[in-house]
CSV table of C-alpha atoms and ligand atoms in Angstrom, one decimal:
chain,number,residue,atom,x,y,z
A,1,UNK,CA,5.4,-14.2,-26.9
A,2,UNK,CA,2.1,-14.3,-28.6
A,3,UNK,CA,0.0,-13.5,-25.6
A,4,UNK,CA,-3.4,-12.4,-26.8
A,5,UNK,CA,-5.5,-10.7,-24.3
A,6,UNK,CA,-5.2,-11.1,-20.6
A,7,UNK,CA,-7.9,-10.3,-18.1
A,8,UNK,CA,-7.7,-10.7,-14.4
A,9,UNK,CA,-10.1,-11.8,-11.7
A,10,UNK,CA,-9.3,-10.6,-8.2
A,11,UNK,CA,-11.0,-12.5,-5.4
A,12,UNK,CA,-12.1,-10.0,-2.7
A,13,UNK,CA,-15.5,-11.1,-1.5
A,14,UNK,CA,-14.5,-13.0,1.6
A,15,UNK,CA,-15.3,-11.6,5.1
A,16,UNK,CA,-11.8,-11.8,6.6
A,17,UNK,CA,-13.3,-12.8,10.0
A,18,UNK,CA,-9.9,-13.0,11.7
A,19,UNK,CA,-9.2,-9.4,11.1
A,20,UNK,CA,-11.9,-8.7,13.7
A,21,UNK,CA,-12.7,-5.5,12.0
A,22,UNK,CA,-15.7,-3.5,10.6
A,23,UNK,CA,-13.5,-2.7,7.6
A,24,UNK,CA,-13.4,-5.2,4.8
A,25,UNK,CA,-10.1,-7.1,4.8
A,26,UNK,CA,-8.9,-5.9,1.5
A,27,UNK,CA,-9.3,-2.2,2.5
A,28,UNK,CA,-6.9,-2.6,5.4
A,29,UNK,CA,-3.9,-0.5,4.6
A,30,UNK,CA,-0.1,-0.6,4.5
A,31,UNK,CA,1.5,2.9,4.3
A,32,UNK,CA,-2.1,4.2,3.9
A,33,UNK,CA,-2.7,2.1,0.8
A,34,UNK,CA,-5.3,-0.7,0.8
A,35,UNK,CA,-4.1,-4.3,0.3
A,36,UNK,CA,-6.3,-4.5,-2.8
A,37,UNK,CA,-4.5,-1.6,-4.4
A,38,UNK,CA,-1.1,-3.3,-4.1
A,39,UNK,CA,-2.6,-6.3,-6.0
A,40,UNK,CA,-4.3,-4.2,-8.6
A,41,UNK,CA,-1.2,-2.1,-9.2
A,42,UNK,CA,1.0,-5.2,-9.5
A,43,UNK,CA,-1.4,-6.5,-12.2
A,44,UNK,CA,-1.2,-3.2,-14.0
A,45,UNK,CA,2.6,-3.1,-13.8
A,46,UNK,CA,2.9,-6.6,-15.1
A,47,UNK,CA,2.1,-5.1,-18.5
A,48,UNK,CA,-0.3,-7.8,-19.7
A,49,UNK,CA,-3.6,-7.2,-18.0
A,50,UNK,CA,-6.1,-5.2,-20.0
A,51,UNK,CA,-9.2,-5.5,-17.8
A,52,UNK,CA,-9.7,-6.4,-14.2
A,53,UNK,CA,-12.8,-7.9,-12.4
A,54,UNK,CA,-12.9,-7.5,-8.7
A,55,UNK,CA,-15.2,-10.0,-7.0
A,56,UNK,CA,-16.9,-8.2,-4.1
A,57,UNK,CA,-19.3,-9.6,-1.5
A,58,UNK,CA,-18.7,-8.8,2.1
A,59,UNK,CA,-19.2,-5.0,2.6
A,60,UNK,CA,-19.3,-4.9,-1.2
A,61,UNK,CA,-20.3,-1.3,-1.4
A,62,UNK,CA,-17.2,0.0,0.5
A,63,UNK,CA,-14.9,-2.1,-1.7
A,64,UNK,CA,-16.7,-1.1,-4.9
A,65,UNK,CA,-16.6,2.6,-4.0
A,66,UNK,CA,-12.9,2.4,-3.4
A,67,UNK,CA,-12.2,0.5,-6.7
A,68,UNK,CA,-14.4,2.9,-8.7
A,69,UNK,CA,-12.7,6.0,-7.2
A,70,UNK,CA,-9.2,4.7,-7.8
A,71,UNK,CA,-9.0,2.2,-10.6
A,72,UNK,CA,-10.6,3.1,-13.9
A,73,UNK,CA,-9.6,-0.2,-15.5
A,74,UNK,CA,-11.3,-2.4,-12.9
A,75,UNK,CA,-14.9,-3.5,-12.7
A,76,UNK,CA,-16.6,-4.9,-9.5
A,77,UNK,CA,-18.8,-8.0,-9.8
A,78,UNK,CA,-21.0,-9.0,-6.9
A,79,UNK,CA,-20.8,-12.4,-5.4
A,80,UNK,CA,-23.6,-12.9,-2.9
A,81,UNK,CA,-23.7,-15.2,-1.1
A,82,UNK,CA,-20.1,-16.3,-1.1
A,83,UNK,CA,-20.1,-20.0,-2.0
A,84,UNK,CA,-16.4,-20.5,-2.5
A,85,UNK,CA,-13.6,-19.5,-4.8
A,86,UNK,CA,-14.9,-21.4,-7.8
A,87,UNK,CA,-18.3,-19.7,-7.4
A,88,UNK,CA,-16.5,-16.4,-7.1
A,89,UNK,CA,-14.7,-16.8,-10.5
A,90,UNK,CA,-17.9,-18.1,-12.1
A,91,UNK,CA,-19.5,-14.6,-11.6
A,92,UNK,CA,-17.4,-13.3,-14.5
A,93,UNK,CA,-18.6,-15.9,-17.0
A,94,UNK,CA,-21.4,-13.7,-18.3
A,95,UNK,CA,-18.9,-10.9,-19.0
A,96,UNK,CA,-16.5,-13.1,-20.9
A,97,UNK,CA,-18.8,-15.1,-23.2
A,98,UNK,CA,-16.8,-15.1,-26.3
A,99,UNK,CA,-13.5,-14.1,-24.8
A,100,UNK,CA,-10.5,-15.8,-26.4
A,101,UNK,CA,-7.6,-15.1,-24.2
A,102,UNK,CA,-6.2,-15.8,-20.7
A,103,UNK,CA,-7.7,-15.0,-17.3
A,104,UNK,CA,-5.3,-14.6,-14.4
A,105,UNK,CA,-6.9,-15.2,-11.0
A,106,UNK,CA,-5.3,-13.7,-7.9
A,107,UNK,CA,-6.4,-13.0,-4.3
A,108,UNK,CA,-7.0,-9.5,-3.2
A,109,UNK,CA,-5.2,-10.0,0.1
A,110,UNK,CA,-1.7,-10.7,-1.1
A,111,UNK,CA,0.0,-7.3,-1.2
A,112,UNK,CA,3.6,-8.6,-1.6
A,113,UNK,CA,3.0,-10.0,-5.1
A,114,UNK,CA,5.5,-8.6,-7.6
A,115,UNK,CA,4.6,-7.4,-11.2
A,116,UNK,CA,7.5,-9.4,-12.6
A,117,UNK,CA,6.2,-12.6,-11.0
A,118,UNK,CA,2.8,-12.1,-12.7
A,119,UNK,CA,4.6,-11.2,-16.0
A,120,UNK,CA,6.8,-14.3,-15.9
A,121,UNK,CA,3.9,-16.5,-14.9
A,122,UNK,CA,1.8,-15.4,-17.8
A,123,UNK,CA,4.7,-15.8,-20.2
A,124,UNK,CA,5.4,-19.3,-18.8
A,125,UNK,CA,1.7,-20.2,-19.5
A,126,UNK,CA,1.9,-18.8,-23.0
A,127,UNK,CA,5.3,-20.3,-24.0
A,128,UNK,CA,4.0,-23.7,-23.0
A,129,UNK,CA,0.7,-23.4,-24.7
A,130,UNK,CA,-1.0,-24.5,-21.5
A,131,UNK,CA,-4.7,-24.6,-20.8
A,132,UNK,CA,-4.2,-24.0,-17.1
A,133,UNK,CA,-1.2,-23.0,-15.1
A,134,UNK,CA,-1.3,-23.0,-11.3
A,135,UNK,CA,1.3,-21.1,-9.3
A,136,UNK,CA,2.7,-23.3,-6.6
A,137,UNK,CA,5.2,-22.9,-3.8
A,138,UNK,CA,7.2,-25.3,-1.7
A,139,UNK,CA,6.7,-24.8,2.0
A,140,UNK,CA,8.3,-26.7,4.9
A,141,UNK,CA,5.1,-26.1,6.8
A,142,UNK,CA,2.3,-26.3,4.2
A,143,UNK,CA,-0.5,-26.1,6.7
A,144,UNK,CA,-3.8,-24.6,5.5
A,145,UNK,CA,-2.8,-24.6,1.9
A,146,UNK,CA,-4.3,-26.7,-0.9
A,147,UNK,CA,-1.7,-29.4,-1.9
A,148,UNK,CA,-0.5,-30.0,-5.4
A,149,UNK,CA,-1.2,-33.7,-6.1
A,150,UNK,CA,0.8,-35.6,-8.7
A,151,UNK,CA,0.5,-39.1,-10.1
A,152,UNK,CA,3.3,-41.7,-10.2
A,153,UNK,CA,4.6,-40.1,-13.4
A,154,UNK,CA,4.9,-36.8,-11.5
A,155,UNK,CA,2.0,-35.4,-13.6
A,156,UNK,CA,0.0,-32.7,-11.8
A,157,UNK,CA,-3.5,-34.1,-11.5
A,158,UNK,CA,-5.4,-32.2,-8.8
A,159,UNK,CA,-5.4,-29.8,-5.9
A,160,UNK,CA,-6.6,-31.1,-2.6
A,161,UNK,CA,-7.6,-28.8,0.2
A,162,UNK,CA,-6.1,-29.4,3.6
A,163,UNK,CA,-9.5,-30.2,5.0
A,164,UNK,CA,-10.2,-32.8,2.4
A,165,UNK,CA,-6.6,-34.3,2.3
A,166,UNK,CA,-5.6,-37.8,3.3
A,167,UNK,CA,-2.6,-38.0,5.7
A,168,UNK,CA,-0.4,-38.9,2.8
A,169,UNK,CA,-1.6,-35.8,0.9
A,170,UNK,CA,-1.1,-33.6,3.9
A,171,UNK,CA,2.6,-34.6,3.8
A,172,UNK,CA,2.9,-32.9,0.3
A,173,UNK,CA,5.0,-29.8,0.6
A,174,UNK,CA,4.2,-28.3,-2.8
A,175,UNK,CA,1.1,-26.1,-2.3
A,176,UNK,CA,-1.3,-24.1,-4.3
A,177,UNK,CA,-0.2,-20.4,-4.2
A,178,UNK,CA,-3.7,-19.3,-5.2
A,179,UNK,CA,-2.7,-17.7,-8.5
A,180,UNK,CA,-4.0,-19.2,-11.8
A,181,UNK,CA,-3.7,-18.5,-15.5
A,182,UNK,CA,-6.7,-19.9,-17.4
A,183,UNK,CA,-7.0,-20.3,-21.1
A,184,UNK,CA,-10.6,-19.1,-21.0
A,185,UNK,CA,-11.8,-20.7,-24.2
A,186,UNK,CA,-10.9,-24.3,-23.2
A,187,UNK,CA,-11.4,-24.1,-19.5
A,188,UNK,CA,-14.3,-21.8,-18.7
A,189,UNK,CA,-16.8,-24.6,-19.2
A,190,UNK,CA,-15.4,-26.0,-15.9
A,191,UNK,CA,-17.2,-23.3,-14.0
A,192,UNK,CA,-20.6,-24.8,-14.9
A,193,UNK,CA,-19.5,-28.2,-13.7
A,194,UNK,CA,-18.2,-27.4,-10.2
A,195,UNK,CA,-19.6,-29.4,-7.3
A,196,UNK,CA,-19.6,-28.6,-3.6
A,197,UNK,CA,-19.4,-32.1,-2.2
A,198,UNK,CA,-16.3,-31.4,0.0
A,199,UNK,CA,-15.4,-30.8,3.6
A,200,UNK,CA,-16.3,-27.1,3.4
A,201,UNK,CA,-19.5,-27.4,1.2
A,202,UNK,CA,-17.9,-24.8,-1.1
A,203,UNK,CA,-17.5,-24.6,-4.9
A,204,UNK,CA,-13.7,-24.8,-5.1
A,205,UNK,CA,-11.8,-23.0,-7.8
A,206,UNK,CA,-9.1,-25.6,-7.4
A,207,UNK,CA,-11.4,-28.3,-8.8
A,208,UNK,CA,-10.9,-26.9,-12.3
A,209,UNK,CA,-7.5,-28.7,-12.3
A,210,UNK,CA,-9.1,-32.2,-12.1
A,211,UNK,CA,-11.7,-31.1,-14.6
A,212,UNK,CA,-9.1,-30.0,-17.1
A,213,UNK,CA,-6.9,-33.1,-16.5
A,214,UNK,CA,-10.0,-35.3,-17.2
A,215,UNK,CA,-10.5,-33.4,-20.5
A,216,UNK,CA,-6.9,-34.1,-21.4
A,217,UNK,CA,-6.1,-30.4,-21.4
A,218,UNK,CA,-2.6,-29.2,-20.7
A,219,UNK,CA,-2.3,-28.5,-17.0
A,220,UNK,CA,1.0,-27.4,-15.3
A,221,UNK,CA,2.3,-25.7,-12.2
A,222,UNK,CA,4.7,-22.8,-12.0
A,223,UNK,CA,6.9,-22.9,-8.9
A,224,UNK,CA,7.3,-19.5,-7.3
A,225,UNK,CA,10.9,-18.4,-6.4
A,226,UNK,CA,10.1,-16.2,-3.4
A,227,UNK,CA,7.4,-17.7,-1.2
A,228,UNK,CA,7.0,-14.4,0.6
A,229,UNK,CA,5.2,-12.9,-2.4
A,230,UNK,CA,2.1,-15.0,-1.9
A,231,UNK,CA,1.9,-14.1,1.8
A,232,UNK,CA,-1.8,-13.6,2.4
A,233,UNK,CA,-3.2,-11.4,5.1
A,234,UNK,CA,-5.8,-13.0,7.4
A,235,UNK,CA,-5.1,-11.3,10.7
A,236,UNK,CA,-3.6,-8.1,12.1
A,237,UNK,CA,-0.5,-9.9,13.1
A,238,UNK,CA,0.0,-10.9,9.4
A,239,UNK,CA,-0.8,-7.3,8.4
A,240,UNK,CA,2.1,-6.1,10.6
A,241,UNK,CA,4.4,-8.8,9.1
A,242,UNK,CA,3.5,-7.7,5.6
A,243,UNK,CA,4.1,-4.1,6.5
A,244,UNK,CA,7.5,-5.0,7.8
A,245,UNK,CA,8.4,-6.9,4.6
A,246,UNK,CA,7.3,-4.1,2.4
A,247,UNK,CA,9.2,-1.6,4.5
A,248,UNK,CA,12.4,-3.7,4.5
A,249,UNK,CA,12.2,-4.0,0.7
A,250,UNK,CA,11.7,-0.3,0.4
A,251,UNK,CA,14.6,0.6,2.7
A,252,UNK,CA,17.0,-1.8,1.0
A,253,UNK,CA,16.1,-0.3,-2.4
A,254,UNK,CA,16.8,3.2,-1.0
A,255,UNK,CA,20.1,2.1,0.5
A,256,UNK,CA,21.2,0.5,-2.7
A,257,UNK,CA,20.4,3.8,-4.4
A,258,UNK,CA,22.8,5.6,-2.0
A,259,UNK,CA,20.5,6.8,0.7
A,260,UNK,CA,22.0,6.5,4.2
A,261,UNK,CA,19.6,5.0,6.7
A,262,UNK,CA,21.0,5.2,10.2
A,263,UNK,CA,18.6,2.7,11.8
A,264,UNK,CA,16.5,0.6,9.5
A,265,UNK,CA,14.7,-0.9,12.5
A,266,UNK,CA,13.1,2.3,13.5
A,267,UNK,CA,12.6,3.8,10.0
A,268,UNK,CA,9.5,3.4,7.9
A,269,UNK,CA,9.5,4.6,4.3
A,270,UNK,CA,6.7,3.8,1.9
A,271,UNK,CA,7.6,2.0,-1.4
A,272,UNK,CA,6.3,5.0,-3.3
A,273,UNK,CA,8.9,7.4,-1.9
A,274,UNK,CA,11.9,8.2,-3.9
A,275,UNK,CA,15.0,9.6,-2.3
A,276,UNK,CA,18.2,10.6,-4.0
A,277,UNK,CA,21.7,9.6,-3.0
A,278,UNK,CA,23.5,11.0,0.0
A,279,UNK,CA,20.4,12.0,1.9
A,280,UNK,CA,20.6,10.8,5.5
A,281,UNK,CA,17.6,9.4,7.3
A,282,UNK,CA,18.0,9.5,11.0
A,283,UNK,CA,16.2,7.2,13.4
A,284,UNK,CA,12.4,7.1,14.1
A,285,UNK,CA,11.3,8.6,10.8
A,286,UNK,CA,7.9,7.7,9.3
A,287,UNK,CA,7.3,8.5,5.6
A,288,UNK,CA,4.1,7.3,4.1
A,289,UNK,CA,2.3,7.9,0.7
A,290,UNK,CA,4.0,9.1,-2.4
A,291,UNK,CA,6.9,11.5,-1.9
A,292,UNK,CA,10.0,12.7,-3.7
A,293,UNK,CA,13.1,13.7,-1.8
A,294,UNK,CA,16.3,15.1,-3.3
A,295,UNK,CA,19.9,14.6,-2.5
A,296,UNK,CA,22.0,15.6,0.5
A,297,UNK,CA,19.0,16.2,2.7
A,298,UNK,CA,18.9,15.3,6.4
A,299,UNK,CA,15.6,13.9,7.6
A,300,UNK,CA,14.9,13.2,11.3
A,301,UNK,CA,15.3,12.0,13.9
A,302,UNK,CA,11.5,11.8,14.6
A,303,UNK,CA,10.1,13.3,11.4
A,304,UNK,CA,6.8,12.5,9.8
A,305,UNK,CA,6.2,12.9,6.1
A,306,UNK,CA,2.7,12.1,5.2
A,307,UNK,CA,2.6,12.0,1.4
A,308,UNK,CA,2.6,14.5,-1.5
A,309,UNK,CA,5.9,16.0,-0.4
A,310,UNK,CA,8.3,17.1,-3.1
A,311,UNK,CA,11.5,18.1,-1.4
A,312,UNK,CA,14.6,19.4,-3.2
A,313,UNK,CA,18.3,19.1,-2.4
A,314,UNK,CA,20.1,20.0,0.8
A,315,UNK,CA,16.9,20.3,2.7
A,316,UNK,CA,16.8,19.8,6.5
A,317,UNK,CA,13.6,18.3,8.0
A,318,UNK,CA,14.3,18.0,11.7
A,319,UNK,CA,12.8,16.5,14.9
A,320,UNK,CA,9.1,16.6,15.5
A,321,UNK,CA,8.4,18.1,12.1
A,322,UNK,CA,5.4,17.0,10.1
A,323,UNK,CA,5.2,17.6,6.3
A,324,UNK,CA,2.1,17.0,4.2
A,325,UNK,CA,1.4,17.7,0.5
A,326,UNK,CA,4.0,20.4,0.2
A,327,UNK,CA,6.8,21.5,-2.1
A,328,UNK,CA,10.1,22.5,-0.5
A,329,UNK,CA,12.8,23.8,-2.7
A,330,UNK,CA,16.6,23.4,-2.3
A,331,UNK,CA,18.6,24.6,0.8
A,332,UNK,CA,15.5,25.2,2.9
A,333,UNK,CA,15.4,24.2,6.6
A,334,UNK,CA,12.4,23.1,8.7
A,335,UNK,CA,14.5,22.0,11.6
A,336,UNK,CA,12.3,21.7,14.7
A,337,UNK,CA,8.7,21.2,15.9
A,338,UNK,CA,6.8,22.5,12.9
A,339,UNK,CA,3.8,21.6,10.8
A,340,UNK,CA,4.0,22.3,7.1
A,341,UNK,CA,0.9,21.3,5.2
A,342,UNK,CA,-0.5,22.3,1.8
A,343,UNK,CA,2.5,24.7,1.4
A,344,UNK,CA,5.0,25.8,-1.1
A,345,UNK,CA,8.4,26.8,0.3
A,346,UNK,CA,11.0,28.4,-1.9
A,347,UNK,CA,14.7,27.9,-1.6
A,348,UNK,CA,16.9,29.2,1.2
A,349,UNK,CA,13.8,29.5,3.4
A,350,UNK,CA,14.3,29.1,7.1
A,351,UNK,CA,11.3,27.9,9.2
A,352,UNK,CA,11.7,28.7,12.9
A,353,UNK,CA,11.0,26.2,15.6
A,354,UNK,CA,7.3,25.7,16.2
A,355,UNK,CA,6.1,27.3,13.0
A,356,UNK,CA,2.6,26.1,12.0
A,357,UNK,CA,0.9,26.5,8.7
A,358,UNK,CA,-2.7,26.6,9.8
A,359,UNK,CA,-4.1,25.1,6.6
A,360,UNK,CA,-7.4,23.7,7.7
A,361,UNK,CA,-10.7,25.4,8.6
A,362,UNK,CA,-12.6,22.8,10.6
A,363,UNK,CA,-15.9,24.7,10.1
A,364,UNK,CA,-15.9,25.1,6.3
A,365,UNK,CA,-13.6,22.0,6.0
A,366,UNK,CA,-11.6,23.9,3.4
A,367,UNK,CA,-7.8,23.4,3.2
A,368,UNK,CA,-5.8,26.4,2.0
A,369,UNK,CA,-2.3,27.0,0.8
A,370,UNK,CA,0.6,28.8,2.4
A,371,UNK,CA,3.3,30.1,0.1
A,372,UNK,CA,6.7,31.1,1.5
A,373,UNK,CA,9.0,32.5,-1.2
A,374,UNK,CA,12.8,32.3,-1.6
A,375,UNK,CA,14.9,33.6,1.2
A,376,UNK,CA,12.0,34.3,3.6
A,377,UNK,CA,12.1,33.2,7.2
A,378,UNK,CA,9.7,32.7,10.1
A,379,UNK,CA,10.5,33.2,13.7
A,380,UNK,CA,9.8,30.6,16.4
A,381,UNK,CA,6.2,29.9,17.2
A,382,UNK,CA,4.7,31.7,14.1
A,383,UNK,CA,1.3,30.7,13.0
A,384,UNK,CA,0.6,31.3,9.3
A,385,UNK,CA,-3.1,31.3,8.7
A,386,UNK,CA,-3.7,30.1,5.1
A,387,UNK,CA,-4.3,31.2,2.5
A,388,UNK,CA,-1.4,33.4,2.9
A,389,UNK,CA,1.9,34.3,1.1
A,390,UNK,CA,5.2,35.3,2.7
A,391,UNK,CA,7.1,37.0,-0.1
A,392,UNK,CA,10.8,36.9,-1.0
A,393,UNK,CA,13.2,37.7,1.8
A,394,UNK,CA,10.4,38.7,4.2
A,395,UNK,CA,10.8,38.0,7.9
A,396,UNK,CA,8.1,36.9,10.3
A,397,UNK,CA,8.8,37.8,13.9
A,398,UNK,CA,8.8,35.1,16.5
A,399,UNK,CA,5.4,34.5,18.0
A,400,UNK,CA,3.5,36.2,15.2
A,401,UNK,CA,0.1,35.2,13.9
A,402,UNK,CA,0.1,36.0,10.2
A,403,UNK,CA,-3.4,36.5,8.6
A,404,UNK,CA,-2.4,38.7,5.6
A,405,UNK,CA,0.3,38.4,2.9
A,406,UNK,CA,3.7,39.7,3.9
A,407,UNK,CA,5.6,42.0,1.5
A,408,UNK,CA,9.0,41.1,0.2
A,409,UNK,CA,11.9,42.2,2.4
A,410,UNK,CA,9.6,43.4,5.2
A,411,UNK,CA,9.3,42.3,8.8
A,412,UNK,CA,5.9,41.2,10.0
A,413,UNK,CA,5.3,41.1,13.8
A,414,UNK,CA,2.0,40.8,15.6
A,415,UNK,CA,3.1,40.2,19.1
A,416,UNK,CA,2.3,42.9,21.7
A,417,UNK,CA,5.2,45.1,22.8
A,418,UNK,CA,7.3,43.9,25.7
A,419,UNK,CA,6.4,45.5,29.1
A,420,UNK,CA,9.0,45.4,31.8
A,421,UNK,CA,7.9,46.0,35.4
A,422,UNK,CA,11.1,46.8,37.2
A,423,UNK,CA,11.5,45.2,40.6
A,424,UNK,CA,8.1,43.5,40.4
A,425,UNK,CA,9.5,40.2,41.7
A,426,UNK,CA,11.4,41.9,44.5
A,427,UNK,CA,8.2,43.6,45.6
A,428,UNK,CA,6.3,40.3,45.6
A,429,UNK,CA,8.9,38.6,47.7
A,430,UNK,CA,8.9,41.4,50.3
A,431,UNK,CA,5.1,41.2,50.5
A,432,UNK,CA,5.1,37.5,51.1
A,433,UNK,CA,7.9,37.7,53.7
A,434,UNK,CA,5.7,40.0,55.7
A,435,UNK,CA,7.3,43.3,54.9
A,436,UNK,CA,3.9,44.9,54.6
A,437,UNK,CA,1.2,43.8,57.1
B,501,UD1,C1,-7.4,-21.1,-1.3
B,501,UD1,C2,-7.3,-22.3,-2.1
B,501,UD1,C3,-6.1,-23.1,-1.6
B,501,UD1,C4,-4.8,-22.3,-1.7
B,501,UD1,C5,-5.0,-20.9,-0.9
B,501,UD1,C6,-3.9,-20.0,-1.2
B,501,UD1,C7,-9.5,-22.9,-2.8
B,501,UD1,C8,-10.7,-23.8,-2.6
B,501,UD1,N1,-8.5,-23.1,-2.0
B,501,UD1,O1,-7.7,-21.5,0.0
B,501,UD1,O2,-5.9,-24.3,-2.4
B,501,UD1,O3,-3.7,-22.9,-1.2
B,501,UD1,O4,-6.2,-20.3,-1.4
B,501,UD1,O5,-4.0,-18.9,-0.5
B,501,UD1,O6,-9.6,-22.0,-3.6
B,501,UD1,N2,-13.2,-15.6,-1.8
B,501,UD1,C9,-14.3,-15.0,-2.5
B,501,UD1,N3,-15.5,-15.7,-2.5
B,501,UD1,C10,-15.7,-16.8,-1.8
B,501,UD1,C11,-14.6,-17.4,-1.1
B,501,UD1,C12,-13.4,-16.8,-1.1
B,501,UD1,O7,-14.1,-14.0,-3.1
B,501,UD1,O8,-16.8,-17.3,-1.9
B,501,UD1,C13,-11.9,-14.9,-1.8
B,501,UD1,C14,-11.4,-14.6,-0.4
B,501,UD1,O9,-11.8,-13.3,0.0
B,501,UD1,C15,-9.9,-14.7,-0.5
B,501,UD1,C16,-9.7,-15.7,-1.6
B,501,UD1,O10,-11.0,-15.8,-2.3
B,501,UD1,O11,-9.4,-13.5,-1.0
B,501,UD1,C17,-9.3,-17.1,-1.1
B,501,UD1,O12,-10.3,-17.6,-0.3
B,501,UD1,P1,-10.0,-18.4,1.1
B,501,UD1,O13,-11.2,-18.8,1.7
B,501,UD1,O14,-9.1,-17.6,1.9
B,501,UD1,O15,-9.2,-19.6,0.5
B,501,UD1,P2,-8.2,-20.5,1.2
B,501,UD1,O16,-9.0,-21.4,2.1
B,501,UD1,O17,-7.1,-19.8,1.7
B,502,CA,CA1,-11.4,-21.0,3.0
């Protein structure tokens, strides 16, 4: 393939009215990651995109801050007011004056798009020396999509929006998936010729097809294999459906890699979590963010891993345990009712039921680290006030509140000594039954 340079425009200026939210649509999250990030990462992973322009408009500042903080290769371009998808793409014209390469246009609200699909799409465009390639998909119910219109020789000639379509055109099942590869040198002129004389009074990106056909340029469609990939999120119902799809894919990948998942219906594991073979995930486990989990572990039921966890082999994470941003080495158990956050646990550590790493100071807002070295153990209901270190083989007595480092091989206990009041209960009973008046 002789692909020159490929840039991308990501449409993310729309309001997303149906989300009924103060948050811009593309910043809604699946497994704590914004929809927009899924799209930007898929573009990066396709291997062809060297620069990305995110078109922002509604709540532009929030989207821009997110992009600037997380994606160095992306630049935000403001579209205000939002006059349609064609108007949106036209905003990058000043940045691409002498650009001689391809521009891939995608929507920021389609998190299921796969890197390989983008890669194959760009290669298809390039191999055919096309001027414009539109990704299409065939739907039994094509409602709301733009239709791919072909002439009697089956030549692709235009895209007609549902709202502008004739009854015959509405019957067409091949639709515009909303992803385009544009040979910028030959097609960019189209953006200064768009008109808004249509049902929505918008400047349609889709009109570049007709423009290019009239100029005798090479226009083609690329039919998508898996329709799910262009699933766009417009509502919270669709957000939940996309979450389910991503989760399903993630669980299937893990099971194919040898992870045992007892109940996929009640298990959520983010796509960025890796788990090695023969680890067992019991029901009602929620794992979000980026995590690494080793082999032969047992996780759940009812465990919550929140991201940044690096867990070794033969580790037990039991019920009602929450793990955040922590390293846990081989053969360590955190079996019940514990919170482990910003911690480093060695190997052969045993964390007693109800142990809490108190990592956060809500006044200073500082988070601190807890270190528990090899072979150490904590008794039930221990509170470890970070920053603190429990050294090798040390033991923390049940119910202790640890505010200072604990020496290797020592026992640390902070609970008051036990008092026993003999016959106290008997005395109370006698008092109540009127023994003493
Ligand atoms: C668009 C296509 C339609 C296609 C469908 C696929 C047009 C005219 N129609 O329709 O053929 O089948 O996508 O999903 O392009 N946006 C902006 N600025 C604007 C308007 C929209 O950035 O001024 C963004 C939106 O935030 C959204 C994307 O562009 O991410 C698509 O816009 P939307 O209005 O949802 O287009 P559709 O009506 O779905
Ligand atoms: Ca629209």
